[in-house]
Amino acid sequence: MSTRLIFVAAAAGFGGALLAPLLRAHADGDEGVAGQGPDRIGFVDVKRVFEQCRKTGDREQAIRQQYVATNEDLRKRKRDLENENDNLVLYGGMDRRKLREDERKIALAEFEIRFGVEWLEEKVKNDLEIATEEIYAEIMTLIGRYADENGYRAVFRVDEEELQSFSRDELKLKIHTRTVLYHLKADDLTEALILCVNNPPPKKGG
């Protein structure tokens, strides 16, 4: 199974089409100038920040390694069980009661392995969803702090999406569901936030 696909699918479900406005308190008499001062408006490709966040890759790799190790253990148990089952055929004149008991143990072990595989797949999916929620929450906090420290009154989500479409209906749908159709590149905070999320400032007093 592809943990990457699960991770990206989970990520796609967060954030919505528009980030909640991140409002900042202003002193009386401040005048907003386009692209400057306390009334600046920023735009972020949140999906790209998430995908290029170093922690995203680290958490995904840790979950994948855990999955591979546990899955390999289950596969080994299954191979051993198959060999055990094959050996029953060679017993021939063994005690029938013991044979039935061994068959029962093997059947129970087969059930435990099947359950283990299903449990593992569900655990990986759950772990990835939890990691996605936690990292997204951190990114939202970072965006709020960055906006506050740099004088942005609001930040809108503009995950990259081409307007090219195969049909007029598809194009109309994209336009109707897209909040921001255009913004100045100078107001795009994506690269700055990718830098911030991968290079957090040292904690004070530490």
Tab-separated table of C-alpha atoms in Angstrom:
chain	number	residue	atom	x	y	z
A	1	MET	CA	0.000	0.000	0.000
A	2	SER	CA	1.233	3.537	-0.595
A	3	THR	CA	1.508	5.588	2.578
A	4	ARG	CA	2.361	8.588	0.365
A	5	LEU	CA	-1.058	8.438	-1.319
A	6	ILE	CA	-2.803	8.243	2.053
A	7	PHE	CA	-0.783	11.174	3.351
A	8	VAL	CA	-1.551	13.395	0.358
A	9	ALA	CA	-5.233	12.391	0.433
A	10	ALA	CA	-5.418	13.255	4.107
A	11	ALA	CA	-3.684	16.562	3.512
A	12	ALA	CA	-6.126	17.503	0.775
A	13	GLY	CA	-9.007	17.404	3.234
A	14	PHE	CA	-7.711	20.180	5.481
A	15	GLY	CA	-7.730	23.946	5.273
A	16	GLY	CA	-10.761	24.574	3.057
A	17	ALA	CA	-10.809	26.944	0.077
A	18	LEU	CA	-10.090	29.972	2.240
A	19	LEU	CA	-8.078	30.513	5.372
A	20	ALA	CA	-9.944	32.295	8.120
A	21	PRO	CA	-8.860	35.951	8.130
A	22	LEU	CA	-5.951	36.455	10.473
A	23	LEU	CA	-6.782	39.840	11.941
A	24	ARG	CA	-4.280	42.099	13.589
A	25	ALA	CA	-4.900	44.948	16.019
A	26	HIS	CA	-3.915	48.360	14.650
A	27	ALA	CA	-3.289	51.682	16.345
A	28	ASP	CA	-5.686	54.528	15.624
A	29	GLY	CA	-4.708	56.578	12.597
A	30	ASP	CA	-2.925	53.789	10.661
A	31	GLU	CA	-3.542	54.026	6.953
A	32	GLY	CA	-3.298	50.944	4.768
A	33	VAL	CA	-1.271	51.133	1.556
A	34	ALA	CA	-1.528	48.364	-1.029
A	35	GLY	CA	1.251	45.831	-0.383
A	36	GLN	CA	2.596	47.829	2.584
A	37	GLY	CA	1.793	48.834	6.131
A	38	PRO	CA	-0.750	47.289	8.513
A	39	ASP	CA	-3.405	46.529	5.882
A	40	ARG	CA	-1.349	44.100	3.809
A	41	ILE	CA	-3.093	40.999	2.480
A	42	GLY	CA	-1.125	37.824	1.839
A	43	PHE	CA	-1.730	34.614	-0.091
A	44	VAL	CA	-0.414	31.108	0.678
A	45	ASP	CA	-0.287	27.806	-1.167
A	46	VAL	CA	-0.882	25.822	2.031
A	47	LYS	CA	-0.670	22.460	0.286
A	48	ARG	CA	2.851	23.252	-0.980
A	49	VAL	CA	3.950	24.447	2.449
A	50	PHE	CA	2.656	21.153	3.895
A	51	GLU	CA	4.321	18.984	1.245
A	52	GLN	CA	7.685	20.786	1.527
A	53	CYS	CA	7.642	20.878	5.314
A	54	ARG	CA	10.570	18.745	6.498
A	55	LYS	CA	8.494	17.347	9.348
A	56	THR	CA	5.947	15.991	6.839
A	57	GLY	CA	8.588	13.846	5.173
A	58	ASP	CA	10.105	12.759	8.490
A	59	ARG	CA	6.765	11.667	9.969
A	60	GLU	CA	5.797	9.870	6.758
A	61	GLN	CA	9.104	8.023	6.657
A	62	ALA	CA	8.824	6.961	10.311
A	63	ILE	CA	5.293	5.623	9.762
A	64	ARG	CA	6.350	3.820	6.586
A	65	GLN	CA	9.336	2.189	8.325
A	66	GLN	CA	7.100	0.992	11.144
A	67	TYR	CA	4.641	-0.412	8.595
A	68	VAL	CA	7.362	-2.234	6.634
A	69	ALA	CA	8.894	-3.791	9.765
A	70	THR	CA	5.553	-4.976	11.190
A	71	ASN	CA	4.332	-6.193	7.798
A	72	GLU	CA	7.526	-8.195	7.271
A	73	ASP	CA	7.034	-9.841	10.667
A	74	LEU	CA	3.478	-10.823	9.695
A	75	ARG	CA	4.696	-12.198	6.357
A	76	LYS	CA	7.331	-14.297	8.143
A	77	ARG	CA	4.719	-15.680	10.539
A	78	LYS	CA	2.528	-16.559	7.563
A	79	ARG	CA	5.396	-18.409	5.811
A	80	ASP	CA	6.193	-20.339	8.991
A	81	LEU	CA	2.532	-21.240	9.368
A	82	GLU	CA	2.331	-22.494	5.775
A	83	ASN	CA	5.353	-24.739	6.428
A	84	GLU	CA	3.720	-26.002	9.613
A	85	ASN	CA	0.528	-26.763	7.703
A	86	ASP	CA	2.455	-28.668	5.030
A	87	ASN	CA	4.142	-30.779	7.704
A	88	LEU	CA	0.762	-31.994	8.976
A	89	VAL	CA	0.325	-33.927	5.731
A	90	LEU	CA	3.511	-35.888	6.488
A	91	TYR	CA	2.383	-37.021	9.913
A	92	GLY	CA	0.433	-39.933	8.469
A	93	GLY	CA	-0.310	-42.258	11.335
A	94	MET	CA	-0.123	-39.650	14.074
A	95	ASP	CA	-2.757	-39.439	16.754
A	96	ARG	CA	-5.962	-38.038	15.225
A	97	ARG	CA	-6.748	-36.011	18.352
A	98	LYS	CA	-3.356	-34.327	18.207
A	99	LEU	CA	-3.832	-33.712	14.475
A	100	ARG	CA	-7.164	-31.968	15.072
A	101	GLU	CA	-5.610	-29.898	17.858
A	102	ASP	CA	-2.737	-28.803	15.593
A	103	GLU	CA	-5.181	-27.932	12.808
A	104	ARG	CA	-7.187	-25.834	15.256
A	105	LYS	CA	-4.043	-23.963	16.380
A	106	ILE	CA	-3.033	-23.289	12.780
A	107	ALA	CA	-6.520	-22.010	11.897
A	108	LEU	CA	-6.428	-19.682	14.913
A	109	ALA	CA	-2.963	-18.429	13.960
A	110	GLU	CA	-4.141	-17.768	10.375
A	111	PHE	CA	-7.021	-15.685	11.732
A	112	GLU	CA	-4.639	-13.701	13.965
A	113	ILE	CA	-2.383	-12.954	10.981
A	114	ARG	CA	-5.307	-11.782	8.830
A	115	PHE	CA	-6.513	-9.598	11.690
A	116	GLY	CA	-2.959	-8.291	12.160
A	117	VAL	CA	-2.740	-7.206	8.509
A	118	GLU	CA	-6.092	-5.394	8.678
A	119	TRP	CA	-5.143	-3.771	12.007
A	120	LEU	CA	-1.790	-2.627	10.589
A	121	GLU	CA	-3.366	-1.006	7.515
A	122	GLU	CA	-5.917	0.799	9.702
A	123	LYS	CA	-3.184	1.926	12.114
A	124	VAL	CA	-1.052	3.350	9.296
A	125	LYS	CA	-4.042	5.250	7.930
A	126	ASN	CA	-4.901	6.586	11.393
A	127	ASP	CA	-1.290	7.559	12.170
A	128	LEU	CA	-1.013	9.447	8.885
A	129	GLU	CA	-4.275	11.305	9.528
A	130	ILE	CA	-3.127	12.298	13.029
A	131	ALA	CA	0.256	13.446	11.690
A	132	THR	CA	-1.493	15.466	8.982
A	133	GLU	CA	-3.761	17.202	11.497
A	134	GLU	CA	-0.843	18.029	13.799
A	135	ILE	CA	1.384	19.396	11.043
A	136	TYR	CA	-1.454	21.416	9.511
A	137	ALA	CA	-2.233	22.901	12.934
A	138	GLU	CA	1.412	23.918	13.294
A	139	ILE	CA	1.366	25.494	9.820
A	140	MET	CA	-1.823	27.444	10.638
A	141	THR	CA	-0.186	28.725	13.838
A	142	LEU	CA	2.923	29.683	11.887
A	143	ILE	CA	0.867	31.575	9.292
A	144	GLY	CA	-0.922	33.488	12.031
A	145	ARG	CA	2.334	34.394	13.763
A	146	TYR	CA	4.033	35.385	10.491
A	147	ALA	CA	1.057	37.537	9.488
A	148	ASP	CA	0.971	39.241	12.878
A	149	GLU	CA	4.701	39.931	12.952
A	150	ASN	CA	4.793	41.262	9.388
A	151	GLY	CA	1.671	43.426	9.387
A	152	TYR	CA	-0.716	41.268	7.342
A	153	ARG	CA	-4.379	41.930	8.041
A	154	ALA	CA	-5.586	38.754	6.314
A	155	VAL	CA	-4.117	35.703	4.598
A	156	PHE	CA	-5.996	33.777	1.916
A	157	ARG	CA	-5.397	30.215	0.806
A	158	VAL	CA	-4.571	29.856	-2.894
A	159	ASP	CA	-3.440	26.281	-3.440
A	160	GLU	CA	-2.003	26.041	-6.914
A	161	GLU	CA	-4.558	24.945	-9.483
A	162	GLU	CA	-4.427	25.425	-13.225
A	163	LEU	CA	-7.479	27.037	-14.776
A	164	GLN	CA	-6.935	25.057	-17.987
A	165	SER	CA	-9.873	22.704	-18.408
A	166	PHE	CA	-11.116	20.039	-20.791
A	167	SER	CA	-14.561	21.555	-21.050
A	168	ARG	CA	-16.423	24.829	-20.499
A	169	ASP	CA	-18.374	23.275	-17.630
A	170	GLU	CA	-15.180	22.224	-15.875
A	171	LEU	CA	-13.711	25.708	-16.303
A	172	LYS	CA	-16.873	27.334	-14.937
A	173	LEU	CA	-16.813	25.004	-11.948
A	174	LYS	CA	-13.196	25.871	-11.165
A	175	ILE	CA	-13.920	29.598	-11.391
A	176	HIS	CA	-17.033	29.326	-9.201
A	177	THR	CA	-15.234	27.296	-6.523
A	178	ARG	CA	-12.046	29.343	-6.543
A	179	THR	CA	-11.957	32.233	-4.080
A	180	VAL	CA	-8.903	34.088	-5.445
A	181	LEU	CA	-8.528	34.354	-9.214
A	182	TYR	CA	-5.490	36.632	-9.214
A	183	HIS	CA	-2.972	38.147	-6.829
A	184	LEU	CA	0.388	39.859	-7.069
A	185	LYS	CA	3.360	37.522	-6.769
A	186	ALA	CA	4.862	39.977	-4.294
A	187	ASP	CA	2.016	39.167	-1.887
A	188	ASP	CA	2.608	35.393	-2.069
A	189	LEU	CA	3.964	34.210	1.284
A	190	THR	CA	4.448	30.549	0.303
A	191	GLU	CA	8.242	30.510	-0.105
A	192	ALA	CA	8.788	32.576	3.037
A	193	LEU	CA	6.604	30.198	5.044
A	194	ILE	CA	8.366	27.110	3.662
A	195	LEU	CA	11.624	28.655	4.862
A	196	CYS	CA	10.118	29.448	8.273
A	197	VAL	CA	8.545	26.030	8.812
A	198	ASN	CA	11.842	24.261	8.060
A	199	ASN	CA	14.000	26.709	10.010
A	200	PRO	CA	12.090	27.607	13.185
A	201	PRO	CA	13.716	30.258	15.393
A	202	PRO	CA	15.454	28.925	18.517
A	203	LYS	CA	13.295	28.873	21.634
A	204	LYS	CA	13.941	31.706	24.030
A	205	GLY	CA	15.706	30.769	27.212
A	206	GLY	CA	16.911	27.501	25.706
